[in-house]
JSON list of C-alpha atoms in Angstrom, two decimals:
[
{"chain": "G", "resi": 1034, "resn": "UNK", "atom": "CA", "xyz": [1.03, -5.55, 4.90]},
{"chain": "G", "resi": 1035, "resn": "UNK", "atom": "CA", "xyz": [-2.35, -5.43, 5.83]},
{"chain": "G", "resi": 1036, "resn": "UNK", "atom": "CA", "xyz": [-4.42, -5.35, 3.40]},
{"chain": "G", "resi": 1037, "resn": "UNK", "atom": "CA", "xyz": [-8.47, -4.51, 3.85]},
{"chain": "G", "resi": 1038, "resn": "UNK", "atom": "CA", "xyz": [-11.33, -5.64, 0.98]},
{"chain": "G", "resi": 1039, "resn": "UNK", "atom": "CA", "xyz": [-14.48, -4.93, 1.00]},
{"chain": "G", "resi": 1040, "resn": "UNK", "atom": "CA", "xyz": [-17.36, -6.22, -2.08]},
{"chain": "G", "resi": 1041, "resn": "UNK", "atom": "CA", "xyz": [-21.07, -6.32, -2.14]},
{"chain": "G", "resi": 1042, "resn": "UNK", "atom": "CA", "xyz": [-22.04, -3.12, -2.51]},
{"chain": "G", "resi": 1043, "resn": "UNK", "atom": "CA", "xyz": [-24.46, -2.28, -5.26]},
{"chain": "G", "resi": 1044, "resn": "UNK", "atom": "CA", "xyz": [-28.15, -0.94, -6.09]},
{"chain": "G", "resi": 1045, "resn": "UNK", "atom": "CA", "xyz": [-31.16, -1.98, -4.68]},
{"chain": "G", "resi": 1046, "resn": "UNK", "atom": "CA", "xyz": [-34.67, -0.81, -3.53]},
{"chain": "G", "resi": 1047, "resn": "UNK", "atom": "CA", "xyz": [-36.29, 0.49, -0.95]},
{"chain": "G", "resi": 1048, "resn": "UNK", "atom": "CA", "xyz": [-36.54, -2.61, 2.03]},
{"chain": "G", "resi": 1049, "resn": "UNK", "atom": "CA", "xyz": [-34.42, -4.83, -0.52]},
{"chain": "G", "resi": 1050, "resn": "UNK", "atom": "CA", "xyz": [-31.40, -6.98, 1.00]},
{"chain": "G", "resi": 1051, "resn": "UNK", "atom": "CA", "xyz": [-27.51, -6.71, 0.89]},
{"chain": "G", "resi": 1052, "resn": "UNK", "atom": "CA", "xyz": [-24.55, -8.29, 1.89]},
{"chain": "G", "resi": 1053, "resn": "UNK", "atom": "CA", "xyz": [-21.12, -6.73, 2.28]},
{"chain": "G", "resi": 1054, "resn": "UNK", "atom": "CA", "xyz": [-17.78, -8.83, 2.78]},
{"chain": "G", "resi": 1055, "resn": "UNK", "atom": "CA", "xyz": [-14.99, -7.47, 4.35]},
{"chain": "G", "resi": 1056, "resn": "UNK", "atom": "CA", "xyz": [-11.18, -9.96, 3.35]},
{"chain": "G", "resi": 1057, "resn": "UNK", "atom": "CA", "xyz": [-9.04, -9.62, 5.88]},
{"chain": "G", "resi": 1058, "resn": "UNK", "atom": "CA", "xyz": [-5.10, -10.18, 5.24]},
{"chain": "G", "resi": 1059, "resn": "UNK", "atom": "CA", "xyz": [-1.71, -9.64, 7.09]},
{"chain": "G", "resi": 1060, "resn": "UNK", "atom": "CA", "xyz": [-3.56, -8.23, 10.35]},
{"chain": "G", "resi": 1061, "resn": "UNK", "atom": "CA", "xyz": [-5.82, -10.51, 13.14]},
{"chain": "G", "resi": 1062, "resn": "UNK", "atom": "CA", "xyz": [-7.98, -8.06, 13.95]},
{"chain": "G", "resi": 1063, "resn": "UNK", "atom": "CA", "xyz": [-8.93, -7.15, 18.09]},
{"chain": "G", "resi": 1064, "resn": "UNK", "atom": "CA", "xyz": [-11.85, -5.03, 16.54]},
{"chain": "G", "resi": 1065, "resn": "UNK", "atom": "CA", "xyz": [-13.69, -4.96, 12.82]},
{"chain": "G", "resi": 1066, "resn": "UNK", "atom": "CA", "xyz": [-15.81, -2.33, 11.97]},
{"chain": "G", "resi": 1067, "resn": "UNK", "atom": "CA", "xyz": [-18.56, -1.03, 9.19]},
{"chain": "G", "resi": 1068, "resn": "UNK", "atom": "CA", "xyz": [-19.02, 2.57, 8.72]},
{"chain": "G", "resi": 1069, "resn": "UNK", "atom": "CA", "xyz": [-20.52, 4.80, 6.11]},
{"chain": "G", "resi": 1070, "resn": "UNK", "atom": "CA", "xyz": [-20.03, 8.35, 4.75]},
{"chain": "G", "resi": 1071, "resn": "UNK", "atom": "CA", "xyz": [-22.63, 9.83, 2.84]},
{"chain": "G", "resi": 1072, "resn": "UNK", "atom": "CA", "xyz": [-21.82, 13.04, 0.22]},
{"chain": "G", "resi": 1073, "resn": "UNK", "atom": "CA", "xyz": [-21.55, 16.52, 3.38]},
{"chain": "G", "resi": 1074, "resn": "UNK", "atom": "CA", "xyz": [-22.11, 14.05, 5.80]},
{"chain": "G", "resi": 1075, "resn": "UNK", "atom": "CA", "xyz": [-19.74, 13.00, 8.42]},
{"chain": "G", "resi": 1076, "resn": "UNK", "atom": "CA", "xyz": [-18.73, 9.05, 8.91]},
{"chain": "G", "resi": 1077, "resn": "UNK", "atom": "CA", "xyz": [-21.01, 7.52, 10.75]},
{"chain": "G", "resi": 1078, "resn": "UNK", "atom": "CA", "xyz": [-20.26, 4.36, 12.82]},
{"chain": "G", "resi": 1079, "resn": "UNK", "atom": "CA", "xyz": [-22.33, 1.18, 11.69]},
{"chain": "G", "resi": 1080, "resn": "UNK", "atom": "CA", "xyz": [-21.58, -2.30, 13.29]},
{"chain": "G", "resi": 1081, "resn": "UNK", "atom": "CA", "xyz": [-18.76, -3.37, 14.66]},
{"chain": "G", "resi": 1082, "resn": "UNK", "atom": "CA", "xyz": [-17.40, -6.81, 15.71]},
{"chain": "G", "resi": 1083, "resn": "UNK", "atom": "CA", "xyz": [-14.38, -8.53, 18.46]},
{"chain": "G", "resi": 1084, "resn": "UNK", "atom": "CA", "xyz": [-12.53, -10.74, 16.70]},
{"chain": "G", "resi": 1085, "resn": "UNK", "atom": "CA", "xyz": [-11.66, -13.32, 19.16]},
{"chain": "G", "resi": 1086, "resn": "UNK", "atom": "CA", "xyz": [-15.44, -13.91, 20.60]},
{"chain": "G", "resi": 1087, "resn": "UNK", "atom": "CA", "xyz": [-17.62, -12.21, 18.16]},
{"chain": "G", "resi": 1088, "resn": "UNK", "atom": "CA", "xyz": [-19.26, -9.46, 20.58]},
{"chain": "G", "resi": 1089, "resn": "UNK", "atom": "CA", "xyz": [-20.84, -7.27, 18.86]},
{"chain": "G", "resi": 1090, "resn": "UNK", "atom": "CA", "xyz": [-22.32, -3.50, 18.76]},
{"chain": "G", "resi": 1091, "resn": "UNK", "atom": "CA", "xyz": [-24.48, -2.42, 16.42]},
{"chain": "G", "resi": 1092, "resn": "UNK", "atom": "CA", "xyz": [-25.42, 1.41, 15.52]},
{"chain": "G", "resi": 1093, "resn": "UNK", "atom": "CA", "xyz": [-29.21, 2.17, 17.28]},
{"chain": "G", "resi": 1094, "resn": "UNK", "atom": "CA", "xyz": [-30.25, 3.11, 13.45]},
{"chain": "G", "resi": 1095, "resn": "UNK", "atom": "CA", "xyz": [-29.85, 0.03, 12.39]},
{"chain": "G", "resi": 1096, "resn": "UNK", "atom": "CA", "xyz": [-30.34, -2.95, 14.86]},
{"chain": "G", "resi": 1097, "resn": "UNK", "atom": "CA", "xyz": [-32.74, -4.59, 13.93]},
{"chain": "G", "resi": 1098, "resn": "UNK", "atom": "CA", "xyz": [-32.34, -5.13, 10.21]},
{"chain": "G", "resi": 1099, "resn": "UNK", "atom": "CA", "xyz": [-28.99, -4.99, 10.25]},
{"chain": "G", "resi": 1100, "resn": "UNK", "atom": "CA", "xyz": [-26.30, -8.30, 11.55]},
{"chain": "G", "resi": 1101, "resn": "UNK", "atom": "CA", "xyz": [-22.46, -8.36, 11.68]},
{"chain": "G", "resi": 1102, "resn": "UNK", "atom": "CA", "xyz": [-20.72, -11.54, 11.84]},
{"chain": "G", "resi": 1103, "resn": "UNK", "atom": "CA", "xyz": [-17.32, -13.19, 11.08]},
{"chain": "G", "resi": 1104, "resn": "UNK", "atom": "CA", "xyz": [-15.82, -15.77, 9.50]},
{"chain": "G", "resi": 1105, "resn": "UNK", "atom": "CA", "xyz": [-12.87, -17.04, 11.33]},
{"chain": "G", "resi": 1106, "resn": "UNK", "atom": "CA", "xyz": [-11.52, -19.47, 8.33]},
{"chain": "G", "resi": 1107, "resn": "UNK", "atom": "CA", "xyz": [-12.10, -16.77, 6.00]},
{"chain": "G", "resi": 1108, "resn": "UNK", "atom": "CA", "xyz": [-11.14, -14.08, 8.00]},
{"chain": "G", "resi": 1109, "resn": "UNK", "atom": "CA", "xyz": [-13.93, -12.39, 6.99]},
{"chain": "G", "resi": 1110, "resn": "UNK", "atom": "CA", "xyz": [-16.40, -10.08, 8.53]},
{"chain": "G", "resi": 1111, "resn": "UNK", "atom": "CA", "xyz": [-19.61, -9.97, 6.90]},
{"chain": "G", "resi": 1112, "resn": "UNK", "atom": "CA", "xyz": [-22.41, -6.98, 7.52]},
{"chain": "G", "resi": 1113, "resn": "UNK", "atom": "CA", "xyz": [-25.96, -7.92, 6.16]},
{"chain": "G", "resi": 1114, "resn": "UNK", "atom": "CA", "xyz": [-28.15, -5.28, 5.84]},
{"chain": "G", "resi": 1115, "resn": "UNK", "atom": "CA", "xyz": [-32.02, -5.95, 5.34]},
{"chain": "G", "resi": 1116, "resn": "UNK", "atom": "CA", "xyz": [-34.80, -3.73, 4.92]},
{"chain": "G", "resi": 1117, "resn": "UNK", "atom": "CA", "xyz": [-32.42, -0.83, 3.49]},
{"chain": "G", "resi": 1118, "resn": "UNK", "atom": "CA", "xyz": [-33.70, 3.72, 3.68]},
{"chain": "G", "resi": 1119, "resn": "UNK", "atom": "CA", "xyz": [-32.96, 5.46, 0.90]},
{"chain": "G", "resi": 1120, "resn": "UNK", "atom": "CA", "xyz": [-31.12, 7.58, 3.47]},
{"chain": "G", "resi": 1121, "resn": "UNK", "atom": "CA", "xyz": [-28.99, 4.56, 4.40]},
{"chain": "G", "resi": 1122, "resn": "UNK", "atom": "CA", "xyz": [-27.23, 5.16, 0.74]},
{"chain": "G", "resi": 1123, "resn": "UNK", "atom": "CA", "xyz": [-23.80, 5.77, 1.23]},
{"chain": "G", "resi": 1124, "resn": "UNK", "atom": "CA", "xyz": [-20.08, 4.40, 0.37]},
{"chain": "G", "resi": 1125, "resn": "UNK", "atom": "CA", "xyz": [-19.21, 2.07, 3.10]},
{"chain": "G", "resi": 1126, "resn": "UNK", "atom": "CA", "xyz": [-16.00, 1.52, 4.82]},
{"chain": "G", "resi": 1127, "resn": "UNK", "atom": "CA", "xyz": [-14.42, -1.80, 6.45]},
{"chain": "G", "resi": 1128, "resn": "UNK", "atom": "CA", "xyz": [-11.86, -0.74, 9.53]},
{"chain": "G", "resi": 1129, "resn": "UNK", "atom": "CA", "xyz": [-10.20, -2.90, 11.68]},
{"chain": "G", "resi": 1130, "resn": "UNK", "atom": "CA", "xyz": [-7.13, -2.22, 14.85]},
{"chain": "G", "resi": 1131, "resn": "UNK", "atom": "CA", "xyz": [-5.27, -4.80, 16.31]},
{"chain": "G", "resi": 1132, "resn": "UNK", "atom": "CA", "xyz": [-6.86, -3.95, 19.73]},
{"chain": "G", "resi": 1133, "resn": "UNK", "atom": "CA", "xyz": [-10.26, -5.58, 21.71]},
{"chain": "G", "resi": 1134, "resn": "UNK", "atom": "CA", "xyz": [-11.98, -2.86, 23.47]},
{"chain": "G", "resi": 1135, "resn": "UNK", "atom": "CA", "xyz": [-14.89, -4.08, 26.49]},
{"chain": "G", "resi": 1136, "resn": "UNK", "atom": "CA", "xyz": [-17.58, -4.01, 25.25]},
{"chain": "G", "resi": 1137, "resn": "UNK", "atom": "CA", "xyz": [-19.02, -1.20, 26.84]},
{"chain": "G", "resi": 1138, "resn": "UNK", "atom": "CA", "xyz": [-15.98, 0.87, 24.98]},
{"chain": "G", "resi": 1139, "resn": "UNK", "atom": "CA", "xyz": [-16.93, 4.30, 23.48]},
{"chain": "G", "resi": 1140, "resn": "UNK", "atom": "CA", "xyz": [-13.64, 3.26, 21.25]},
{"chain": "G", "resi": 1141, "resn": "UNK", "atom": "CA", "xyz": [-15.08, 0.37, 19.60]},
{"chain": "G", "resi": 1142, "resn": "UNK", "atom": "CA", "xyz": [-18.25, 2.83, 17.22]},
{"chain": "G", "resi": 1143, "resn": "UNK", "atom": "CA", "xyz": [-14.85, 5.74, 17.10]},
{"chain": "G", "resi": 1144, "resn": "UNK", "atom": "CA", "xyz": [-13.64, 5.43, 13.65]},
{"chain": "G", "resi": 1145, "resn": "UNK", "atom": "CA", "xyz": [-10.49, 7.09, 14.69]},
{"chain": "G", "resi": 1146, "resn": "UNK", "atom": "CA", "xyz": [-9.47, 3.99, 17.05]},
{"chain": "G", "resi": 1147, "resn": "UNK", "atom": "CA", "xyz": [-9.08, 1.93, 13.83]},
{"chain": "G", "resi": 1148, "resn": "UNK", "atom": "CA", "xyz": [-5.98, 1.92, 11.97]},
{"chain": "G", "resi": 1149, "resn": "UNK", "atom": "CA", "xyz": [-7.17, 0.42, 9.00]},
{"chain": "G", "resi": 1150, "resn": "UNK", "atom": "CA", "xyz": [-8.74, 1.04, 6.13]},
{"chain": "G", "resi": 1151, "resn": "UNK", "atom": "CA", "xyz": [-10.61, -0.51, 3.10]},
{"chain": "G", "resi": 1152, "resn": "UNK", "atom": "CA", "xyz": [-11.24, 1.22, -0.02]},
{"chain": "G", "resi": 1153, "resn": "UNK", "atom": "CA", "xyz": [-15.10, 1.62, 0.68]},
{"chain": "G", "resi": 1154, "resn": "UNK", "atom": "CA", "xyz": [-17.91, 0.54, -1.46]},
{"chain": "G", "resi": 1155, "resn": "UNK", "atom": "CA", "xyz": [-20.69, 1.88, -2.90]},
{"chain": "G", "resi": 1156, "resn": "UNK", "atom": "CA", "xyz": [-24.57, 1.24, -1.56]},
{"chain": "G", "resi": 1157, "resn": "UNK", "atom": "CA", "xyz": [-26.97, 3.20, -3.71]},
{"chain": "G", "resi": 1158, "resn": "UNK", "atom": "CA", "xyz": [-30.75, 2.49, -1.87]},
{"chain": "G", "resi": 1159, "resn": "UNK", "atom": "CA", "xyz": [-33.55, 3.87, -4.14]},
{"chain": "G", "resi": 1160, "resn": "UNK", "atom": "CA", "xyz": [-37.18, 4.73, -3.22]}
]
């Protein structure tokens, strides 16, 4: 069956970095994304990558600070987060779908278009 296993969450001071990883099994993904959800808030798109060519999309709030990448041999997707802010404390989820969307598609940032989800990893940024 399909499994997505996140790792790399934890606590960091504001301005510091963290790197999240998502190991995928049982699926060759079309798109893989990272979403986050803080208590009392909606699930929010962070970043996504199209598996076959590495095309990426980042939420405006994280552009210039976060990078998403994939390691094809390990079937892993990484999210490098730099210059983290306290308001970015949340549970970060990896998600995947077998579908590949066009670069401009709104589906890329729509959590309802992803079929498989990891258990989430907590990121806490202290000021």
